[in-house]
Coordinates of C-alpha atoms in Angstrom, one line a residue:
M1 CA 69.3 104.7 132.4
R2 CA 65.9 104.5 132.7
P3 CA 64.8 103.8 128.6
Q4 CA 64.2 106.8 126.6
V5 CA 62.4 107.8 123.3
L6 CA 63.2 110.9 122.0
A7 CA 60.0 111.9 119.4
R8 CA 60.3 114.3 117.1
D9 CA 57.3 116.1 115.1
G10 CA 56.3 113.3 112.5
L11 CA 59.5 111.0 113.8
R12 CA 59.9 108.8 116.8
L13 CA 63.7 107.9 117.4
A14 CA 64.8 105.0 119.1
V15 CA 65.5 103.8 123.0
E16 CA 69.0 104.6 124.3
R17 CA 71.5 101.6 124.5
R18 CA 74.9 102.0 125.8
C19 CA 77.6 101.0 122.6
R20 CA 81.2 100.9 121.7
V21 CA 82.1 103.4 119.2
D22 CA 84.2 101.9 115.8
D23 CA 86.6 103.6 113.5
R24 CA 85.9 103.2 109.7
H25 CA 88.4 100.2 110.1
G26 CA 86.1 98.4 112.3
R27 CA 88.7 98.9 115.1
P28 CA 87.5 100.6 118.7
R29 CA 88.2 104.6 119.2
R30 CA 90.2 105.5 121.8
D31 CA 90.9 109.0 123.5
D32 CA 94.1 110.4 124.0
R33 CA 94.4 107.7 127.7
G34 CA 93.7 104.6 125.1
R35 CA 90.4 104.3 127.0
P36 CA 87.7 103.1 124.4
L37 CA 85.5 106.0 123.3
A38 CA 81.5 104.6 124.3
G39 CA 78.5 106.3 122.7
R40 CA 75.0 106.0 122.7
L41 CA 72.7 104.3 120.9
R42 CA 68.9 104.5 120.1
E43 CA 67.5 101.0 119.6
A44 CA 64.9 101.2 116.8
R45 CA 61.0 101.4 117.6
A46 CA 59.7 102.3 114.8
G47 CA 56.0 101.7 113.8
P48 CA 54.3 98.3 112.5
V49 CA 54.4 99.9 108.8
A50 CA 57.7 101.5 107.3
T51 CA 58.1 103.7 104.0
D52 CA 61.2 103.5 102.0
D53 CA 63.2 105.9 103.6
E54 CA 63.7 103.6 106.7
V55 CA 66.4 105.4 107.8
Q56 CA 65.7 109.4 107.1
H57 CA 69.3 110.9 108.5
L58 CA 71.4 110.6 111.6
D59 CA 71.3 113.6 113.9
G60 CA 73.5 114.2 117.0
V61 CA 71.4 115.3 119.7
A62 CA 73.2 117.1 123.0
G63 CA 76.3 115.3 122.1
R64 CA 75.2 112.0 121.9
V65 CA 74.8 109.6 118.6
V66 CA 71.2 109.3 118.0
L67 CA 69.5 107.1 115.3
V68 CA 66.4 109.1 112.8
L69 CA 63.6 106.6 111.6
P70 CA 60.3 108.2 110.0
V71 CA 57.2 106.6 111.3
V72 CA 53.7 106.7 109.6
G73 CA 50.3 106.5 111.0
V74 CA 51.3 109.5 113.5
A75 CA 47.7 111.6 113.8
G76 CA 47.5 114.4 112.0
L77 CA 50.7 113.6 109.9
G78 CA 50.7 110.8 108.0
Q79 CA 54.0 110.4 105.6
R80 CA 55.0 114.1 105.9
R81 CA 58.6 114.7 106.1
C82 CA 59.3 117.2 108.4
G83 CA 62.3 120.0 108.4
P84 CA 64.3 121.4 110.3
E85 CA 62.1 124.2 111.5
D86 CA 59.3 121.7 113.0
Q87 CA 62.0 119.9 114.8
Q88 CA 61.8 119.3 118.3
V89 CA 62.7 116.9 120.9
Q90 CA 60.9 115.9 123.7
D91 CA 61.5 112.9 126.0
V92 CA 58.7 110.6 126.4
P93 CA 58.9 107.5 128.4
V94 CA 58.5 103.8 126.6
D95 CA 56.5 101.2 127.2
D96 CA 58.6 98.2 126.4
A97 CA 55.6 95.8 126.2
A98 CA 53.4 98.1 124.0
H99 CA 56.9 98.8 121.6
P100 CA 58.9 95.3 121.9
P101 CA 62.3 95.6 120.4
L102 CA 62.7 94.4 116.3
G103 CA 63.8 91.2 115.9
H104 CA 64.0 87.6 114.5
D105 CA 61.5 85.1 115.5
A106 CA 62.1 81.2 115.8
E107 CA 62.1 80.7 111.4
G108 CA 64.2 84.2 111.2
R109 CA 61.7 86.0 109.5
C110 CA 61.9 89.9 110.8
A111 CA 59.6 90.3 113.8
R112 CA 59.2 91.9 117.2
V113 CA 61.0 90.5 120.2
P114 CA 58.4 90.4 123.4
A115 CA 59.1 91.9 126.1
H116 CA 61.3 89.6 128.7
D117 CA 59.9 88.5 132.0
G118 CA 59.4 91.4 134.7
A119 CA 60.5 88.7 137.3
R120 CA 63.9 90.1 136.9
G121 CA 65.8 93.5 137.3
R122 CA 65.9 96.1 134.5
G123 CA 69.5 96.3 134.2
D124 CA 69.2 92.0 133.7
A125 CA 66.4 92.4 130.9
R126 CA 68.0 95.2 129.3
R127 CA 71.4 93.2 128.9
A128 CA 69.2 90.2 128.0
R129 CA 67.6 91.9 125.5
E130 CA 71.4 93.3 123.9
R131 CA 72.0 89.7 123.8
D132 CA 69.0 88.6 121.7
L133 CA 70.0 91.2 119.1
G134 CA 73.1 90.2 118.8
R135 CA 72.3 86.5 118.1
Q136 CA 69.5 87.3 115.9
G137 CA 72.0 89.6 113.7
A138 CA 74.3 87.2 113.5
A139 CA 71.2 84.6 111.9
H140 CA 70.8 87.3 110.2
R141 CA 74.0 87.9 108.7
R142 CA 74.2 84.1 108.1
Q143 CA 70.7 83.1 106.7
H144 CA 71.1 86.5 104.0
G145 CA 74.4 86.5 103.6
R146 CA 75.0 90.4 104.6
S147 CA 75.9 92.5 107.2
A148 CA 75.5 96.2 108.4
P149 CA 77.6 98.7 106.7
R150 CA 81.4 99.1 107.9
G151 CA 82.6 101.8 110.1
T152 CA 78.8 101.5 113.0
S153 CA 79.3 99.8 116.2
R154 CA 78.1 96.6 117.1
C155 CA 75.2 97.6 118.8
A156 CA 74.0 98.5 115.8
R157 CA 75.6 96.0 113.7
A158 CA 72.7 94.3 115.7
L159 CA 70.0 96.2 114.8
V160 CA 70.9 97.0 111.0
P161 CA 69.4 93.6 109.9
P162 CA 65.8 93.8 111.0
L163 CA 65.0 97.5 109.5
G164 CA 65.6 96.0 105.9
G165 CA 67.0 96.8 102.6
P166 CA 66.9 100.0 102.9
L167 CA 69.3 100.9 105.7
L168 CA 72.0 98.5 103.8
R169 CA 71.6 100.1 100.7
L170 CA 72.0 103.8 102.9
P171 CA 75.9 104.7 104.9
V172 CA 75.3 104.6 108.4
L173 CA 77.2 107.2 109.7
L174 CA 77.8 107.7 114.1
R175 CA 78.9 110.2 115.5
A176 CA 80.1 110.1 119.2
S177 CA 80.4 113.2 121.8
R178 CA 83.8 114.6 121.8
D179 CA 86.1 117.9 122.3
V180 CA 84.7 120.0 119.1
G181 CA 88.3 122.0 120.1
A182 CA 90.1 119.4 118.1
P183 CA 88.0 116.7 116.3
R184 CA 89.9 113.5 115.3
R185 CA 87.4 112.2 111.9
S186 CA 86.6 114.6 109.8
A187 CA 82.8 115.4 109.8
H188 CA 82.5 115.5 105.9
R189 CA 82.6 111.7 105.2
Y190 CA 81.9 110.3 102.6
P191 CA 80.7 106.4 102.0
R192 CA 83.4 104.3 100.8
G193 CA 84.6 103.7 97.1
V194 CA 82.4 107.2 96.6
V195 CA 83.9 110.0 95.5
D196 CA 81.5 113.3 95.7
S197 CA 84.2 116.0 96.7
P198 CA 82.9 119.3 95.3
L199 CA 86.7 119.7 94.5
V200 CA 86.1 116.8 91.7
R201 CA 83.1 117.7 90.4
P202 CA 82.3 120.2 87.4
G203 CA 82.3 123.5 88.4
G204 CA 84.8 122.8 91.4
R205 CA 86.5 126.1 92.6
V206 CA 90.4 125.5 93.0
V207 CA 92.1 128.7 95.0
A208 CA 95.9 128.7 95.1
V209 CA 97.6 130.3 98.2
V210 CA 101.2 131.7 98.0
V211 CA 102.6 133.1 101.2
A212 CA 105.8 136.1 100.2
F213 CA 107.9 137.8 102.3
N214 CA 110.6 139.5 100.5
R215 CA 111.9 137.6 97.4
R216 CA 110.2 139.7 94.3
D217 CA 111.6 137.7 91.7
L218 CA 110.9 134.5 93.1
L219 CA 106.9 135.7 93.5
Q220 CA 107.2 137.0 89.4
D221 CA 108.5 133.3 89.0
A222 CA 105.8 131.7 90.6
L223 CA 103.0 133.9 89.9
D224 CA 104.2 132.7 86.2
A225 CA 104.4 129.3 86.9
L226 CA 100.6 129.1 88.0
A227 CA 98.8 131.5 85.4
A228 CA 100.6 128.6 83.1
Q229 CA 98.6 125.3 84.5
T230 CA 97.0 123.5 82.4
R231 CA 93.9 123.6 84.7
P232 CA 93.9 127.6 85.3
L233 CA 92.9 128.1 88.8
D234 CA 89.5 129.9 89.4
A235 CA 91.9 131.8 91.4
I236 CA 95.2 133.0 93.2
L237 CA 95.7 134.8 96.1
V238 CA 98.9 136.4 97.4
V239 CA 99.7 136.8 101.0
D240 CA 102.2 139.5 101.2
N241 CA 104.0 139.5 105.0
A242 CA 104.6 143.1 105.2
S243 CA 107.4 142.6 102.9
T244 CA 109.8 145.6 102.0
D245 CA 110.2 145.2 99.1
D246 CA 108.2 145.8 95.7
S247 CA 106.6 141.9 96.6
A248 CA 103.3 143.4 97.2
Q249 CA 103.3 145.5 93.8
V250 CA 104.9 143.3 91.5
A251 CA 102.4 140.7 92.4
R252 CA 99.5 143.7 91.7
N253 CA 101.0 144.2 87.9
H254 CA 101.0 140.7 87.2
P255 CA 98.6 139.6 84.7
A256 CA 97.2 137.1 86.0
A257 CA 95.2 139.5 88.7
P258 CA 95.5 137.4 91.8
V259 CA 93.9 139.2 94.7
V260 CA 96.8 140.5 96.7
V261 CA 96.7 140.7 100.9
T262 CA 98.9 142.7 102.7
L263 CA 99.7 142.1 106.4
E264 CA 100.3 144.6 108.8
R265 CA 103.1 142.6 110.4
N266 CA 105.1 139.7 109.3
T267 CA 103.6 136.7 110.5
G268 CA 106.0 133.9 109.4
G269 CA 104.7 131.1 107.1
A270 CA 102.6 129.6 109.7
G271 CA 100.3 133.0 109.9
G272 CA 100.1 134.0 106.3
F273 CA 99.0 130.2 105.6
A274 CA 96.4 130.5 107.7
A275 CA 95.2 133.7 106.9
G276 CA 95.6 132.6 103.3
L277 CA 93.6 129.1 104.1
A278 CA 90.9 131.5 105.5
H279 CA 90.2 134.1 103.2
A280 CA 90.4 131.7 100.3
V281 CA 87.5 129.4 101.8
A282 CA 85.4 132.1 103.9
S283 CA 85.6 134.5 101.7
L284 CA 86.8 133.6 97.6
G285 CA 84.4 130.2 98.1
A286 CA 87.3 127.5 97.5
D287 CA 86.5 124.1 97.0
G288 CA 90.2 123.0 97.3
V289 CA 93.0 125.1 98.5
W290 CA 96.4 124.7 97.0
L291 CA 98.9 126.1 99.3
M292 CA 102.9 126.8 98.4
D293 CA 105.8 129.0 99.7
D294 CA 106.8 132.0 97.1
D295 CA 109.6 129.5 96.0
T296 CA 107.6 127.5 95.2
I297 CA 107.4 126.7 91.5
P298 CA 105.1 124.1 90.0
T299 CA 104.9 122.7 86.3
P300 CA 102.2 123.4 84.0
T301 CA 100.2 120.0 84.8
A302 CA 101.2 120.3 88.7
L303 CA 97.6 121.2 89.1
A304 CA 95.6 119.0 86.8
E305 CA 97.7 115.8 88.1
L306 CA 96.8 116.5 91.7
L307 CA 93.4 117.2 90.8
A308 CA 93.1 113.5 88.6
A309 CA 95.0 112.0 91.1
W310 CA 92.3 112.9 94.0
A311 CA 89.5 112.0 91.5
T312 CA 90.3 108.2 90.7
H313 CA 91.5 107.6 94.2
P314 CA 88.3 105.4 95.5
G315 CA 87.3 106.8 98.5
P316 CA 87.5 110.7 99.8
V317 CA 90.5 112.4 99.9
D318 CA 91.6 115.5 102.5
A319 CA 95.3 116.7 101.1
A320 CA 97.3 115.8 98.4
G321 CA 100.8 116.9 97.6
S322 CA 103.2 117.1 94.7
R323 CA 106.5 115.2 94.1
V324 CA 109.2 118.5 95.1
V325 CA 112.8 118.1 93.1
W326 CA 115.5 120.6 93.4
T327 CA 116.6 123.2 90.3
D328 CA 118.7 120.3 88.8
G329 CA 115.6 117.8 88.9
R330 CA 116.8 116.2 91.8
D331 CA 114.0 115.3 94.7
H332 CA 114.3 118.1 97.7
P333 CA 115.0 116.3 100.7
M334 CA 113.7 118.9 102.2
N335 CA 110.2 117.7 101.3
T336 CA 110.2 114.5 101.8
P337 CA 106.5 113.0 102.4
R338 CA 106.0 110.4 105.0
S339 CA 104.4 107.3 103.8
R340 CA 101.5 106.3 106.3
P341 CA 102.4 103.3 108.3
G342 CA 100.3 100.4 109.0
A343 CA 98.4 101.4 105.7
S344 CA 97.0 98.0 104.5
R345 CA 97.3 95.8 101.7
A346 CA 94.1 96.9 100.0
A347 CA 94.8 100.7 100.4
L348 CA 97.8 100.4 98.9
A349 CA 97.0 98.5 96.2
A350 CA 94.2 100.9 95.5
A351 CA 97.2 104.0 95.4
R352 CA 99.1 101.9 93.2
R353 CA 96.3 101.6 91.0
A354 CA 95.4 105.3 91.3
G355 CA 99.4 105.7 91.1
V356 CA 99.8 107.9 93.8
V357 CA 101.0 106.7 97.7
P358 CA 99.0 107.7 101.0
V359 CA 101.1 109.5 103.0
R360 CA 100.9 110.5 106.9
S361 CA 101.6 114.2 106.1
T362 CA 102.8 116.6 103.5
S363 CA 104.4 120.1 102.5
F364 CA 103.1 123.6 102.1
V365 CA 105.6 122.9 99.4
S366 CA 102.6 122.1 96.6
M367 CA 99.9 120.6 99.1
L368 CA 96.5 120.7 97.7
V369 CA 93.9 120.8 101.0
S370 CA 90.0 120.2 100.8
A371 CA 87.6 123.3 101.6
D372 CA 86.2 120.8 103.6
A373 CA 89.0 119.4 105.8
V374 CA 89.9 122.9 106.7
R375 CA 85.6 123.2 108.0
T376 CA 86.4 120.2 110.3
H377 CA 90.2 120.7 111.2
G378 CA 90.5 124.4 111.1
L379 CA 93.9 126.0 110.5
P380 CA 97.6 126.1 110.8
V381 CA 98.7 127.2 114.1
A382 CA 99.3 130.5 113.6
D383 CA 101.6 130.9 116.6
Y384 CA 104.8 128.4 115.1
F385 CA 105.8 131.4 113.4
I386 CA 108.2 129.1 111.0
W387 CA 108.9 125.1 110.6
N388 CA 107.1 122.6 111.3
D389 CA 103.8 124.4 110.9
D390 CA 103.2 122.0 107.7
F391 CA 103.9 118.7 109.4
E392 CA 101.9 119.7 112.5
Y393 CA 98.3 120.7 110.4
S394 CA 98.9 117.8 107.4
C395 CA 99.4 115.4 110.8
R396 CA 95.9 117.1 112.2
L397 CA 94.4 116.6 109.3
L398 CA 95.3 113.1 108.1
R399 CA 95.3 111.2 111.6
D400 CA 91.6 110.4 110.2
G401 CA 92.0 111.5 107.2
T402 CA 93.5 110.7 103.6
G403 CA 96.7 112.0 102.1
L404 CA 97.8 111.2 98.7
H405 CA 101.3 111.6 97.4
V406 CA 101.1 112.7 93.8
P407 CA 104.5 111.8 91.8
A408 CA 103.3 112.6 88.6
S409 CA 102.7 116.9 90.4
V410 CA 106.3 118.0 89.8
V411 CA 107.0 121.4 91.7
E412 CA 110.7 123.0 91.8
H413 CA 111.5 124.4 95.4
R414 CA 114.4 126.8 94.5
T415 CA 116.1 127.1 97.6
K416 CA 119.3 128.5 98.1
T417 CA 121.0 125.3 98.8
F418 CA 120.3 121.6 98.7
G419 CA 119.7 120.0 101.9
A420 CA 117.8 118.7 104.3
T421 CA 116.1 119.9 107.7
D422 CA 118.6 118.7 109.4
A423 CA 121.5 121.8 107.5
D424 CA 122.8 124.1 110.2
P425 CA 119.7 126.7 110.9
G426 CA 121.6 128.9 113.2
D427 CA 119.2 131.0 115.4
R428 CA 116.2 129.6 114.0
F429 CA 116.8 125.9 115.7
Y430 CA 114.7 127.8 118.7
F431 CA 111.4 127.2 116.4
E432 CA 112.5 124.0 115.3
V433 CA 112.7 122.8 119.2
R434 CA 109.9 124.9 120.5
N435 CA 107.2 123.3 117.7
K436 CA 108.3 119.9 118.2
I437 CA 107.9 120.0 121.7
W438 CA 104.7 121.6 121.3
M439 CA 103.3 119.3 118.7
F440 CA 104.5 116.4 120.8
T441 CA 103.0 117.6 123.6
R442 CA 99.7 120.5 123.1
S443 CA 98.9 119.0 119.6
R444 CA 96.3 115.8 118.8
A445 CA 97.9 115.8 115.5
L446 CA 99.5 112.2 116.9
G447 CA 98.6 109.0 118.5
G448 CA 100.5 108.0 121.6
G449 CA 102.7 105.3 119.1
E450 CA 104.0 108.0 116.7
R451 CA 104.2 110.5 119.4
L452 CA 107.2 108.0 120.3
L453 CA 108.1 106.9 116.5
Y454 CA 108.7 110.8 115.3
G455 CA 110.1 112.0 118.8
A456 CA 112.9 109.4 118.3
S457 CA 113.5 110.2 115.3
T458 CA 114.0 113.9 116.0
L459 CA 116.3 113.5 118.7
R460 CA 118.5 111.6 116.2
R461 CA 117.9 114.5 113.9
W462 CA 119.0 116.9 116.3
A463 CA 121.9 115.4 117.2
R464 CA 123.0 114.9 114.0
T465 CA 122.2 119.3 113.1
V466 CA 124.6 119.5 116.3
A467 CA 127.1 117.5 115.1
R468 CA 127.6 118.8 111.8
S469 CA 127.2 122.4 112.7
Q470 CA 130.0 125.0 112.4
A471 CA 128.8 127.3 115.7
R472 CA 127.3 124.5 117.8
G473 CA 126.8 127.5 120.6
V474 CA 124.8 129.1 118.8
L475 CA 122.9 125.9 118.3
L476 CA 122.8 125.2 121.5
R477 CA 121.9 128.5 123.1
A478 CA 118.7 128.3 120.6
G479 CA 117.8 125.1 121.0
G480 CA 117.8 125.7 124.9
R481 CA 115.4 128.6 124.5
G482 CA 113.7 126.6 121.9
L483 CA 113.0 123.6 125.1
R484 CA 112.1 125.9 127.6
D485 CA 109.4 127.7 125.7
G486 CA 108.1 124.7 124.4
V487 CA 107.8 123.2 128.6
L488 CA 106.3 126.4 129.8
R489 CA 104.1 128.1 127.2
R490 CA 101.0 126.6 125.2
P491 CA 100.9 127.9 121.5
R492 CA 97.8 130.8 121.5
P493 CA 95.3 130.6 119.5
T494 CA 95.4 131.2 115.6
S495 CA 92.8 133.8 115.9
E496 CA 94.4 135.7 118.3
V497 CA 97.7 135.4 117.3
L498 CA 96.1 137.5 114.1
A499 CA 93.9 139.3 116.0
G500 CA 93.9 143.4 114.2
L501 CA 95.1 141.9 111.0
S502 CA 93.6 142.4 107.5
L503 CA 92.0 139.4 107.5
A504 CA 91.0 138.7 111.2
D505 CA 87.4 138.3 110.5
D506 CA 87.6 135.3 108.4
V507 CA 89.9 133.4 110.6
V508 CA 87.7 134.0 113.3
V509 CA 85.1 132.1 111.5
L510 CA 87.3 129.1 110.7
D511 CA 89.4 128.7 113.9
R512 CA 88.5 125.4 115.6
S513 CA 91.7 126.2 118.5
V514 CA 89.1 128.5 120.6
R515 CA 86.4 125.9 120.9

């Protein structure tokens, strides 16, 4: 590919190079087929003089990785910083002799590397320059004892040392092109060790979303518990899933004055949480959304403990869940979080200091979600209707994000019986089978190894459920229908499932399944 410079008004960008795309742990990121993701890096071509803002910002142009450098001394512009309104991208040929790449001289000082002998082909010269940059970057690290920020690609690490101190003090975030319909990495990453989430800033807004269906007495208790929180909620949203009792009226008459939205038809827990999340983020200005069913009764300090853990944990957090107990105080087996496999010792030590446990998934029975994560990853899959919607959604958020289980935050889950998900479900076993197949085959929430791990665990649980069932015929027929629909059908986009309902406009804004 012919080297090019992307020039903007008052800015000069860099020569385009191939590079490997690493994740935040320094490992190569891979697509669904296990192939390393490749990006395009623009090698630095700054002018002879540079301001302290040697890296003004990073931007994506046409889905490619772009490193933007300010250049001073441009005719008619000087050191003026350009705004978005006057940023126009145009391709400009590069003269390698006039703009040699940055590097080090023989004495280890930052200098420009002369162009290679023209006797070799353009590809050979390009590869030789990249090798030189790699060697010079290693020499810089040996001399100065520092390297590029974590998370950058190998090519970028070779380019960081020559750019000087200001770049080393700034987070370098590289984005590679990918399917925007199912982003795997959060676009709202903060620098490692820095907590800057709007949720834990003064004035951060937390909105509780309660999905209700025909359980007026439990809804009354849940609203009483929300009103008694030591950290007052900024708003309470009750999504009434077309209840046939007076649940909506109970919510409207409650002293907590919740926002009540009644859906015209029952969309299940999945549809109710998708609609509630969309309305809380798009219309109620939530920085964080606290999700729960109408049979969830939080203790007075449940929200305060979630926020305290969120603020104490060193680094960004996407979701946090509470400890869920039954009416007698025992841990509820239906809402046991899945610990994060392969967590590093440093991550485990940091979690212990914060009094939390890193998890791979959590439950909608008290799950606090960052609004930034909702904007990045979208909404729960409403077509699941019931069961596994929280498993799929939390795994999708936490595949490259951070999830916490906070034992100090306690909620009571008032189910009729004490039991796990392998209790005899009857006809509802259809949703268990269909949704698990959808998750393993139609969702990007899990990686390849995780699909095998959780798939084997699911098969064991299904066998245990059938063995313990008092009506195996009902269970097998429901499972057979779920297997058929899970294989032959795919879940519809959430905006399509919720079309025509009260909160459909908010759902369209945040639905990522249709992109």
